[in-house]
Amino acid sequence: MKNRHKIKFTKIGFGIFVLTALIISGCTKNENPTPKGRYESGVFVINEGNFSDADGSLGHYNPETSENIQKAFELENTRPFGGLLQSVIIYNDRIYLVDNLGSRIEVADANTLTSILVISEELSLPRYMVIDGNKGYVSNWGPFAQDYSSPESFIAVLDIETGNILKTINVNSRPEGLKITNGKLFVSSLASSQITVIDITNDKITETIETSFGPSNFVSLPDGHLWFTTMAGNLNELDALNNKILQTIEISNLEGKLTIDKVNKIIYVLTSTWAPDFSFTDSRIVAVALSSPANYKSIYSTRNIYGLGYRENSNEIYLANANAFTGNGTILIISPEGEDISNFISGRGPNGFIFRY
Amino acid sequence: MNCFRNNILFWFTLITAAGHAQDSLQTYVLDELNIYGYVSQKYTAGSIQQDFNKFLSKHSTYSTSEILQQYSSIYLKSYGNNMLSTISIRGTGAGHTSLIWNGLNINSPTLGQSDLSQIPSFAYDELVIQYGGSSALYGNESIGGTILMHSTARWESKPAFSIYQNFGSYKTTNTRMELRAGNDRFESSTRFYYTYSKNDFTYNNILKPGQPKEKQKNAAVRMFGLYQDLYFKSGTSGQFNMNIWAHASDREIQPTIVNPDNSDYQEDRNIRMAVSYKNIGEWGNVNVRTGYVLDDLIYNYSLRTTSKTGMVQASYGKEISSKVEMDAGIGYKHIGVDTDNYLNMVEEKRWNGFLWVKYNPYPIWNLSFSIRKEFVPNYQIPEAPSIGSSLDIIKSTQNKITWKISGSANYRIPTLNDRFWNPGGNPDLIPETSTSLESGINWNHISLNTDISVLLSTYKMWVENWILWVPNGAIWSPDNIRKVHAQGVEITLKGENRINSFKLFWKFGYSYTKSTNKTINDAFDRSLDKQLPFVPFHNALALAGIALHSFELNINGNYTGKRFTTTDNESFLDDFWLVNLDVNQKLHLTRNTLKIGFTIKNLMNTSYFNLPFRAMPGINYSMYISMKF
């Protein structure tokens, strides 16, 4: 009996709440088309988190209002993300959050962040993900061997609707960057000197491309060409049609992360050098104009940058200062000319961005 | 503003105490009894906690970690239930407390710290905590505090055998046995302990939708040990002590709830041996001690670290006059480490010398001065001096108020892992150093049915060249990076009352710790003057015990304040209270005593994390039976 009363009460309470909400929303503006959710526009900040605290998180920043939401996934799902948020992609209004530590992918509505699915089966230290049609491809380092090498690395092919793993493809050690273009999946493996090419119609390896040591991350251009960085410290242009490397540009102290301004055809890369006591890095942002890539130039220097992204809407570069992972990070917004625009607080270890609209 | 307030509190104790001192100096002249258990304790005016002994006998199954968690207001970082547990005294790190067992520093030479879950409280008879810096007395790593563990002879002629057995939740079983035999000149104590726990408690997995209940996997622990003490009086004034302790533990390493299927495994084997001879004669006191510690650790069945430490120490002490007493000594230590984590085997020889002086200008006033200097080849270790004053402001049959003030400089040699780890070890590190000041007031009141004591201490400490491991690309490396300013207040109130047949014991403890970072690594770093991660501002304990004839009820609660997880204090773990209850009944049989008891841990069924995503058990039970012959 007692319980029934309780339910009745909450129903009435809820009724009043809905009514009030309706009245209030009726009173305020209602001209715009109903937004799909709080996160439909703006910038997602990927906060990787610190290993021992497993405090990876997704942040959201609204450049128009400067509203800055920390731990957005936790806020919308009332549970922490809890892991290392290695990478994030958005595909068909769904957001895929890749947890490197917990070996899982959280799938949520990209506009509301409401959890839809957790994919964990067969994943092992997942890094990055790309999607084509109904199929997702996830690079996995696989379990560490005793000497912390990664001899069992693979690409997991999964059905993005059900989360079921369809196939695993063994690749070179430590697959990192993934890019799909011309019906082919390009896989760069950090602990190798090769890029693996996979035919995505049958998910079979067709070819490997020799590179400098440690191919890392890709960006693509509409002309079908890919650019990628290597740990050896160079930036390369790859003709994705013929699988041929067209040019290699040496940039000293180059990091793996890069971003591209596709309109003006400029790639921005990051270089870092360590302070003598390792307590911080000196970071530089280097602009590589694809019209004459060899004449790259440093446009900005600061400390502790761990990731970067180019926001086309505003022609701005976002830099992720990870504060050497001891504290939460800071996001710096600069112009392509290297002028400071603004900055805002992020979560732990920011490593990249997703720009919406 | 905050800083101002803390300063006021610090100076307040100084000024009030000094005011009292003026009119009491000549008034109270009473005997100065030597109540100190150990030579070194005569030479300190620092804050000491030595009321553990009554709890040690009550909880022979507890680890040192559990004893400290329940009976002190010190924060312990626990990486799961019965897992790695490290200590943080006065806002310092795990490596800033030395652990001295029968005169040997048993902190691991590779890690420079100890896992207190692996030190059963059954393996010693007395536990003392010296708060604050005391490198002059105890050497390396005594920056935040020092834990002293001793075995002692009882010189009883009647042999005693005791056995203890408990069974608890999560398939936990504990066995303890002790045989003591001897007379007034010779004594042997043999102890055996065994602990097993499947440790498969249930927890709510807060990372999953709906927070399902899950069983903890891979957290089973097993440990056993054998302990032998021999005491032998030679002549009229000499005594030999020998303590040998063999400890073995095999345990699964409890994974976080982030990756609950991890299955790491660790095997530890330790042998610790201390042999000493002391002679107290008219011509002075001679103390010679030698020790050996072997630590062997195998991680995941293959990664092995073996370290062996041998040490010798000799000291001579003398009461030069009724007012002056001193001790001086030298020590030598040899460390050898063989590990898969270093490129080569590492050996190191360390020398040290110390001088401790005590001067009593008046019987109620005790001044001390101590200094230690340690030598390590190719290494510059600063001298570690300390000074102290202890003054009885009031001393009567019922009341004693003592005001203590002390200052010290202390050091910590970079650990062998810091220097030789491959990859990343940094051979160019310099020692961490600290300067600390403290002042405290103790009040003891004794009357017919009531004993009350109040301890209040405040301190300030500056730590420099604090070593941090930071990412250097894909490799992590240590360097002397951090500067820390710590200050705080510790308060203890405790008492014993007898009301008719009831005996009541109670205690409240509280510590406020403000340990702030003084270095930043870039212009956007928000950590300047912020609390260090995993140092709670507030820690408290409250406990009470009631005994009626042979029945006893004990309850204790322990509060751990919120801990920040980032240096900028933007993220934190929630605070929590833990309450434990124990009831037991003694039965006096014709030839022996039987005790039956029942314990409830985490009585309030608190769901909490000590460290991020390390699950801890809810309410759990155990029952025990012990017999003394």
PDB file of N, CA, C and O in Angstrom, chain B residues 524-554:
ATOM      1  N   PHE B 524      49.467  27.730 -18.211  1.00  0.00           N
ATOM      2  CA  PHE B 524      48.059  27.375 -18.046  1.00  0.00           C
ATOM      3  C   PHE B 524      47.851  26.369 -16.913  1.00  0.00           C
ATOM      4  O   PHE B 524      46.748  25.905 -16.672  1.00  0.00           O
ATOM      5  N   ASP B 525      48.937  26.005 -16.257  1.00  0.00           N
ATOM      6  CA  ASP B 525      48.866  25.053 -15.150  1.00  0.00           C
ATOM      7  C   ASP B 525      48.120  25.712 -13.982  1.00  0.00           C
ATOM      8  O   ASP B 525      48.480  26.796 -13.542  1.00  0.00           O
ATOM      9  N   ARG B 526      47.077  25.045 -13.498  1.00  0.00           N
ATOM     10  CA  ARG B 526      46.271  25.645 -12.431  1.00  0.00           C
ATOM     11  C   ARG B 526      46.564  25.013 -11.067  1.00  0.00           C
ATOM     12  O   ARG B 526      45.723  25.007 -10.191  1.00  0.00           O
ATOM     13  N   SER B 527      47.776  24.474 -10.911  1.00  0.00           N
ATOM     14  CA  SER B 527      48.038  23.707  -9.678  1.00  0.00           C
ATOM     15  C   SER B 527      48.803  24.487  -8.608  1.00  0.00           C
ATOM     16  O   SER B 527      49.033  23.951  -7.525  1.00  0.00           O
ATOM     17  N   LEU B 528      49.180  25.730  -8.881  1.00  0.00           N
ATOM     18  CA  LEU B 528      49.959  26.472  -7.892  1.00  0.00           C
ATOM     19  C   LEU B 528      49.143  26.680  -6.610  1.00  0.00           C
ATOM     20  O   LEU B 528      47.981  27.109  -6.665  1.00  0.00           O
ATOM     21  N   ASP B 529      49.750  26.371  -5.488  1.00  0.00           N
ATOM     22  CA  ASP B 529      49.120  26.519  -4.168  1.00  0.00           C
ATOM     23  C   ASP B 529      47.903  25.623  -3.960  1.00  0.00           C
ATOM     24  O   ASP B 529      47.116  25.831  -3.034  1.00  0.00           O
ATOM     25  N   LYS B 530      47.750  24.621  -4.822  1.00  0.00           N
ATOM     26  CA  LYS B 530      46.622  23.708  -4.650  1.00  0.00           C
ATOM     27  C   LYS B 530      47.075  22.475  -3.860  1.00  0.00           C
ATOM     28  O   LYS B 530      48.257  22.129  -3.845  1.00  0.00           O
ATOM     29  N   GLN B 531      46.105  21.822  -3.251  1.00  0.00           N
ATOM     30  CA  GLN B 531      46.359  20.610  -2.471  1.00  0.00           C
ATOM     31  C   GLN B 531      46.920  19.506  -3.375  1.00  0.00           C
ATOM     32  O   GLN B 531      46.454  19.333  -4.506  1.00  0.00           O
ATOM     33  N   LEU B 532      47.906  18.763  -2.872  1.00  0.00           N
ATOM     34  CA  LEU B 532      48.446  17.652  -3.650  1.00  0.00           C
ATOM     35  C   LEU B 532      47.358  16.607  -3.867  1.00  0.00           C
ATOM     36  O   LEU B 532      46.509  16.401  -3.006  1.00  0.00           O
ATOM     37  N   PRO B 533      47.415  15.919  -5.012  1.00  0.00           N
ATOM     38  CA  PRO B 533      46.433  14.853  -5.240  1.00  0.00           C
ATOM     39  C   PRO B 533      46.575  13.759  -4.170  1.00  0.00           C
ATOM     40  O   PRO B 533      47.678  13.499  -3.688  1.00  0.00           O
ATOM     41  N   PHE B 534      45.477  13.154  -3.830  1.00  0.00           N
ATOM     42  CA  PHE B 534      45.434  12.042  -2.874  1.00  0.00           C
ATOM     43  C   PHE B 534      45.971  12.384  -1.493  1.00  0.00           C
ATOM     44  O   PHE B 534      46.519  11.539  -0.801  1.00  0.00           O
ATOM     45  N   VAL B 535      45.815  13.637  -1.108  1.00  0.00           N
ATOM     46  CA  VAL B 535      46.055  14.023   0.280  1.00  0.00           C
ATOM     47  C   VAL B 535      44.753  14.639   0.787  1.00  0.00           C
ATOM     48  O   VAL B 535      44.392  15.736   0.381  1.00  0.00           O
ATOM     49  N   PRO B 536      44.007  13.928   1.630  1.00  0.00           N
ATOM     50  CA  PRO B 536      42.758  14.506   2.125  1.00  0.00           C
ATOM     51  C   PRO B 536      43.034  15.651   3.107  1.00  0.00           C
ATOM     52  O   PRO B 536      43.988  15.573   3.875  1.00  0.00           O
ATOM     53  N   PHE B 537      42.219  16.684   3.054  1.00  0.00           N
ATOM     54  CA  PHE B 537      42.333  17.752   4.054  1.00  0.00           C
ATOM     55  C   PHE B 537      41.992  17.194   5.440  1.00  0.00           C
ATOM     56  O   PHE B 537      42.626  17.513   6.426  1.00  0.00           O
ATOM     57  N   HIS B 538      40.940  16.389   5.472  1.00  0.00           N
ATOM     58  CA  HIS B 538      40.417  15.939   6.774  1.00  0.00           C
ATOM     59  C   HIS B 538      40.483  14.429   6.929  1.00  0.00           C
ATOM     60  O   HIS B 538      40.131  13.694   6.018  1.00  0.00           O
ATOM     61  N   ASN B 539      40.948  14.010   8.076  1.00  0.00           N
ATOM     62  CA  ASN B 539      40.934  12.607   8.447  1.00  0.00           C
ATOM     63  C   ASN B 539      40.530  12.547   9.905  1.00  0.00           C
ATOM     64  O   ASN B 539      41.027  13.333  10.710  1.00  0.00           O
ATOM     65  N   ALA B 540      39.652  11.628  10.245  1.00  0.00           N
ATOM     66  CA  ALA B 540      39.221  11.594  11.642  1.00  0.00           C
ATOM     67  C   ALA B 540      38.940  10.173  12.066  1.00  0.00           C
ATOM     68  O   ALA B 540      38.692   9.297  11.240  1.00  0.00           O
ATOM     69  N   LEU B 541      38.996   9.940  13.357  1.00  0.00           N
ATOM     70  CA  LEU B 541      38.599   8.646  13.869  1.00  0.00           C
ATOM     71  C   LEU B 541      37.912   8.834  15.211  1.00  0.00           C
ATOM     72  O   LEU B 541      38.178   9.805  15.937  1.00  0.00           O
ATOM     73  N   ALA B 542      37.001   7.944  15.488  1.00  0.00           N
ATOM     74  CA  ALA B 542      36.321   7.953  16.778  1.00  0.00           C
ATOM     75  C   ALA B 542      36.165   6.499  17.171  1.00  0.00           C
ATOM     76  O   ALA B 542      35.748   5.682  16.360  1.00  0.00           O
ATOM     77  N   LEU B 543      36.548   6.160  18.385  1.00  0.00           N
ATOM     78  CA  LEU B 543      36.357   4.779  18.780  1.00  0.00           C
ATOM     79  C   LEU B 543      36.022   4.691  20.259  1.00  0.00           C
ATOM     80  O   LEU B 543      36.345   5.580  21.050  1.00  0.00           O
ATOM     81  N   ALA B 544      35.337   3.634  20.596  1.00  0.00           N
ATOM     82  CA  ALA B 544      34.967   3.418  21.983  1.00  0.00           C
ATOM     83  C   ALA B 544      34.928   1.926  22.259  1.00  0.00           C
ATOM     84  O   ALA B 544      34.582   1.132  21.389  1.00  0.00           O
ATOM     85  N   GLY B 545      35.332   1.572  23.457  1.00  0.00           N
ATOM     86  CA  GLY B 545      35.262   0.183  23.875  1.00  0.00           C
ATOM     87  C   GLY B 545      34.671   0.112  25.267  1.00  0.00           C
ATOM     88  O   GLY B 545      34.961   0.951  26.123  1.00  0.00           O
ATOM     89  N   ILE B 546      33.807  -0.866  25.469  1.00  0.00           N
ATOM     90  CA  ILE B 546      33.239  -1.067  26.796  1.00  0.00           C
ATOM     91  C   ILE B 546      33.557  -2.486  27.229  1.00  0.00           C
ATOM     92  O   ILE B 546      33.369  -3.426  26.451  1.00  0.00           O
ATOM     93  N   ALA B 547      34.065  -2.633  28.425  1.00  0.00           N
ATOM     94  CA  ALA B 547      34.319  -3.967  28.939  1.00  0.00           C
ATOM     95  C   ALA B 547      33.552  -4.154  30.235  1.00  0.00           C
ATOM     96  O   ALA B 547      33.517  -3.265  31.092  1.00  0.00           O
ATOM     97  N   LEU B 548      32.879  -5.270  30.338  1.00  0.00           N
ATOM     98  CA  LEU B 548      32.164  -5.605  31.572  1.00  0.00           C
ATOM     99  C   LEU B 548      32.551  -7.032  31.920  1.00  0.00           C
ATOM    100  O   LEU B 548      32.233  -7.956  31.177  1.00  0.00           O
ATOM    101  N   HIS B 549      33.256  -7.191  33.047  1.00  0.00           N
ATOM    102  CA  HIS B 549      33.801  -8.491  33.409  1.00  0.00           C
ATOM    103  C   HIS B 549      34.578  -9.059  32.232  1.00  0.00           C
ATOM    104  O   HIS B 549      35.532  -8.455  31.800  1.00  0.00           O
ATOM    105  N   SER B 550      34.106 -10.140  31.649  1.00  0.00           N
ATOM    106  CA  SER B 550      34.886 -10.724  30.560  1.00  0.00           C
ATOM    107  C   SER B 550      34.243 -10.493  29.197  1.00  0.00           C
ATOM    108  O   SER B 550      34.616 -11.106  28.213  1.00  0.00           O
ATOM    109  N   PHE B 551      33.284  -9.583  29.165  1.00  0.00           N
ATOM    110  CA  PHE B 551      32.642  -9.251  27.891  1.00  0.00           C
ATOM    111  C   PHE B 551      33.180  -7.910  27.393  1.00  0.00           C
ATOM    112  O   PHE B 551      33.468  -7.010  28.177  1.00  0.00           O
ATOM    113  N   GLU B 552      33.297  -7.790  26.078  1.00  0.00           N
ATOM    114  CA  GLU B 552      33.865  -6.572  25.519  1.00  0.00           C
ATOM    115  C   GLU B 552      33.151  -6.184  24.232  1.00  0.00           C
ATOM    116  O   GLU B 552      32.820  -7.041  23.416  1.00  0.00           O
ATOM    117  N   LEU B 553      32.908  -4.891  24.065  1.00  0.00           N
ATOM    118  CA  LEU B 553      32.322  -4.383  22.823  1.00  0.00           C
ATOM    119  C   LEU B 553      33.159  -3.210  22.354  1.00  0.00           C
ATOM    120  O   LEU B 553      33.466  -2.308  23.126  1.00  0.00           O
ATOM    121  N   ASN B 554      33.572  -3.264  21.097  1.00  0.00           N
ATOM    122  CA  ASN B 554      34.386  -2.183  20.548  1.00  0.00           C
ATOM    123  C   ASN B 554      33.745  -1.677  19.264  1.00  0.00           C
ATOM    124  O   ASN B 554      33.317  -2.469  18.430  1.00  0.00           O
TER     125      ASN B 554
END
